[in-house]
Coordinates of C-alpha atoms in Angstrom, one line a residue:
M1 CA 6.0 16.6 33.1
E2 CA 7.7 14.8 36.3
Y3 CA 11.4 15.0 36.9
S4 CA 13.5 13.1 39.2
T5 CA 15.3 14.8 42.1
A6 CA 18.7 14.1 40.5
V7 CA 17.6 15.7 37.3
E8 CA 15.9 18.7 39.1
N9 CA 19.2 19.5 41.0
M10 CA 21.2 19.6 37.9
C11 CA 22.2 23.0 36.4
P12 CA 20.9 23.9 33.1
I13 CA 23.2 23.8 29.8
H14 CA 22.1 25.0 26.6
K15 CA 21.6 22.7 23.7
G16 CA 24.3 23.1 20.9
P17 CA 23.6 22.8 16.9
N18 CA 20.6 20.8 16.0
H19 CA 20.6 19.7 12.5
G20 CA 17.5 17.7 12.4
P21 CA 17.0 14.2 10.8
A22 CA 19.2 13.2 7.9
P23 CA 17.3 13.8 4.8
I24 CA 15.8 10.9 3.0
P25 CA 15.0 10.4 -0.7
E26 CA 11.3 10.6 -1.5
E27 CA 9.8 11.0 -4.9
G28 CA 12.7 12.9 -6.5
K29 CA 13.1 15.1 -3.3
W30 CA 15.3 15.2 -0.3
V31 CA 13.2 15.3 2.7
Q32 CA 13.8 15.8 6.5
S33 CA 11.2 13.6 7.8
K34 CA 9.7 14.6 11.2
E35 CA 6.2 13.8 11.0
I36 CA 4.1 10.8 9.2
K37 CA 2.7 13.4 6.8
D38 CA 6.4 14.0 5.7
V39 CA 6.4 10.5 4.3
S40 CA 5.6 9.7 0.5
G41 CA 6.5 6.9 -1.9
L42 CA 5.6 3.6 -3.5
T43 CA 7.2 0.4 -2.1
H44 CA 6.9 -3.4 -2.1
G45 CA 7.5 -5.9 0.8
I46 CA 7.2 -9.5 1.8
G47 CA 5.7 -10.8 4.8
W48 CA 5.4 -14.3 6.3
C49 CA 3.2 -15.9 9.2
A50 CA 4.4 -17.3 12.4
P51 CA 4.8 -20.9 11.2
Q52 CA 6.0 -19.7 7.9
Q53 CA 3.5 -21.7 5.8
G54 CA 2.4 -18.8 3.8
A55 CA 3.7 -15.4 2.4
C56 CA 2.1 -12.0 1.6
K57 CA 3.6 -9.5 -0.9
L58 CA 2.2 -6.0 -0.2
T59 CA 2.5 -3.0 -2.2
L60 CA 1.5 0.6 -1.1
N61 CA 1.4 3.9 -2.6
I62 CA 1.8 6.4 0.3
K63 CA 1.3 10.2 -0.3
E64 CA 1.9 12.4 2.7
G65 CA 1.7 9.7 5.2
I66 CA -1.5 8.3 4.0
I67 CA -2.0 4.9 2.1
Q68 CA -3.8 5.7 -1.1
E69 CA -3.6 2.5 -2.8
A70 CA -2.8 -1.2 -1.5
L71 CA -2.2 -4.3 -3.4
V72 CA -2.3 -7.5 -1.3
E73 CA -1.0 -10.6 -2.9
T74 CA -0.9 -14.0 -0.9
L75 CA 0.5 -17.4 -1.4
G76 CA 0.4 -21.0 0.3
C77 CA -2.6 -20.5 2.6
S78 CA -6.3 -20.4 1.9
G79 CA -7.3 -18.4 4.9
M80 CA -4.7 -15.8 4.1
T81 CA -6.6 -15.0 0.8
H82 CA -9.8 -14.1 2.7
S83 CA -7.7 -12.0 5.1
A84 CA -6.3 -10.4 2.1
A85 CA -9.7 -9.3 0.9
M86 CA -10.3 -7.4 4.4
A87 CA -6.8 -6.0 4.4
S88 CA -7.4 -4.5 1.1
E89 CA -10.5 -2.6 2.5
I90 CA -8.7 -1.6 5.8
L91 CA -5.2 -0.2 4.6
P92 CA -6.4 2.7 2.1
G93 CA -7.1 6.0 3.9
K94 CA -5.0 5.1 7.0
T95 CA -1.7 6.7 7.9
I96 CA 1.3 4.5 7.8
L97 CA 1.6 4.5 11.7
E98 CA -2.0 3.6 11.9
A99 CA -1.6 0.8 9.4
L100 CA 1.4 -0.4 11.3
N101 CA -0.7 -0.8 14.6
T102 CA -3.7 -2.1 12.9
D103 CA -4.7 -5.9 13.0
L104 CA -4.6 -6.8 9.3
V105 CA -6.0 -10.1 10.2
C106 CA -3.2 -12.3 9.1
D107 CA 0.4 -12.7 10.5
A108 CA 2.1 -12.7 7.1
I109 CA 0.1 -9.3 6.2
N110 CA 1.0 -7.7 9.3
T111 CA 4.7 -8.7 9.0
A112 CA 4.6 -7.4 5.4
M113 CA 3.3 -3.9 6.7
R114 CA 5.9 -4.1 9.3
E115 CA 8.8 -4.4 6.6
L116 CA 7.3 -1.8 4.2
F117 CA 7.1 0.7 7.2
L118 CA 10.7 0.2 7.9
Q119 CA 11.4 0.7 4.2
I120 CA 9.5 3.7 3.7
V121 CA 10.4 5.8 6.7
Y122 CA 14.2 5.2 6.0
G123 CA 13.7 6.4 2.4
R124 CA 14.1 2.9 0.6
S125 CA 10.9 3.1 -1.5
Q126 CA 11.0 2.3 -5.5
T127 CA 10.0 5.7 -6.1
A128 CA 12.7 7.5 -4.0
F129 CA 14.2 9.2 -7.0
S130 CA 11.2 9.3 -9.3
E131 CA 9.9 13.0 -9.2
G132 CA 6.5 13.3 -8.2
G133 CA 6.3 9.6 -7.5
L134 CA 3.9 7.4 -9.4
P135 CA 0.1 8.0 -9.7
I136 CA -2.4 6.1 -7.7
G137 CA -3.1 2.9 -9.6
A138 CA 0.4 2.2 -10.5
G139 CA 0.3 -0.7 -8.0
L140 CA -1.7 -2.7 -10.5
D141 CA 1.3 -2.7 -13.0
D142 CA 2.9 -5.5 -11.3
L143 CA -0.1 -7.6 -12.4
G144 CA 0.3 -6.9 -16.1
K145 CA -2.6 -6.7 -18.5
G146 CA -4.7 -9.6 -17.2
L147 CA -4.5 -8.2 -13.6
R148 CA -3.3 -11.5 -12.3
S149 CA -0.4 -12.0 -9.8
Q150 CA 2.8 -13.5 -11.0
V151 CA 2.9 -16.9 -9.6
G152 CA 5.5 -19.7 -10.1
T153 CA 4.7 -23.2 -9.2
T154 CA 7.2 -26.1 -9.9
Y155 CA 7.7 -29.4 -8.6
G156 CA 10.6 -32.1 -8.7
T157 CA 11.8 -35.5 -7.3
V158 CA 15.0 -37.3 -7.4
A159 CA 13.2 -40.3 -8.9
K160 CA 11.0 -38.5 -11.4
G161 CA 12.6 -35.0 -12.2
C162 CA 10.8 -31.5 -12.4
R163 CA 7.4 -30.6 -13.3
Y164 CA 6.4 -27.0 -14.3
L165 CA 2.9 -26.3 -13.1
E166 CA 2.5 -22.6 -13.5
L167 CA 4.8 -20.0 -14.6
A168 CA 4.7 -16.2 -15.5
E169 CA 3.0 -16.9 -18.7
G170 CA 0.3 -18.9 -17.2
Y171 CA -1.1 -22.5 -16.3
I172 CA 1.1 -25.1 -17.8
M173 CA -1.1 -27.6 -20.0
K174 CA 2.1 -29.7 -21.5
C175 CA 5.9 -29.7 -21.0
G176 CA 8.0 -30.7 -24.1
V177 CA 10.7 -33.1 -23.4
D178 CA 13.7 -33.5 -25.7
K179 CA 15.9 -36.6 -26.7
N180 CA 17.8 -36.1 -23.5
D181 CA 14.6 -36.5 -21.3
E182 CA 15.1 -32.8 -20.4
I183 CA 12.3 -30.3 -20.5
C184 CA 12.9 -28.1 -23.5
G185 CA 9.8 -25.9 -23.6
Y186 CA 6.2 -25.7 -22.5
E187 CA 2.6 -25.0 -23.7
Y188 CA 0.7 -22.6 -21.5
V189 CA -2.8 -20.9 -21.1
N190 CA -2.9 -17.6 -20.0
L191 CA -5.8 -17.4 -17.5
G192 CA -6.1 -13.7 -17.5
K193 CA -6.6 -13.6 -21.1
L194 CA -8.9 -16.9 -21.0
C195 CA -11.4 -15.2 -18.5
D196 CA -11.3 -11.9 -20.5
F197 CA -12.2 -13.8 -23.6
L198 CA -14.8 -15.8 -21.8
K199 CA -16.4 -12.4 -20.4
D200 CA -16.5 -11.1 -23.8
G201 CA -18.6 -14.0 -25.0
V202 CA -16.1 -16.0 -26.9
D203 CA -16.9 -19.8 -27.0
A204 CA -15.0 -21.6 -24.4
A205 CA -13.0 -23.7 -26.9
E206 CA -12.0 -20.9 -28.9
A207 CA -11.3 -19.0 -25.8
V208 CA -8.8 -21.6 -24.6
K209 CA -7.3 -21.7 -28.0
K210 CA -6.8 -17.9 -28.2
A211 CA -5.3 -17.8 -24.8
T212 CA -2.6 -20.8 -25.4
G213 CA 0.8 -19.9 -26.1
K214 CA 4.2 -21.9 -26.3
Y215 CA 7.8 -21.3 -24.8
G216 CA 11.2 -22.4 -25.6
Q217 CA 11.7 -25.2 -28.2
Y218 CA 8.4 -26.6 -27.5
D219 CA 7.8 -27.6 -31.4
S220 CA 11.0 -29.6 -31.4
A221 CA 10.4 -31.8 -28.5
V222 CA 10.3 -35.6 -28.9
K223 CA 7.7 -36.2 -26.3
Y224 CA 4.9 -34.1 -24.6
I225 CA 3.6 -34.7 -20.9
D226 CA 1.0 -33.4 -18.9
P227 CA 2.8 -32.3 -15.8
R228 CA -0.1 -33.0 -13.3
R229 CA -0.8 -36.5 -14.6
Q230 CA 2.2 -38.1 -16.1

């Protein structure tokens, strides 16, 4: 190691107390994190691309600094969905420092990785106070039984009002409208359940019927509209 002349000419002074880094909460423990392997936890974060035309929600389950599980959910950009396919192969097995400095193909996914890195190394994980953390596979819990992302798509104009297109329950088939011309409920098809029924060999018409549900005061509506056509 090379020192400048000014430093070389200084007299040595012994260092005083060194208490180390402040402990951070990790999986029910307080840890003085000094190396990447000291970091564990499950956390979520959001990233966005440079033109802000798409977004990524990234979920990582990290054990001793190594990403054991990665869930990549994307919205708003067709190219990003294919980038997510590559990212889900790239991330598992890497340390969080490697992942931070790896090209994850898409700006939004890279940004999400940056945001998660900041969360996890500061002890801001969702499992900070959960003893032992969560098992590998917990990242899928966000998707529910149908293993589909929770997506909400709605649209509105001053002239014609709002249209519900897709909500947490699924694909909106019809919106129920009350006597005041306000939406009072909707009929939906749960696409996860629908696809499961079809995979199990259920007739298509019957599968749609079994996967269909209603929300709100749909049955008392005075009018029903197809939000994509009316």
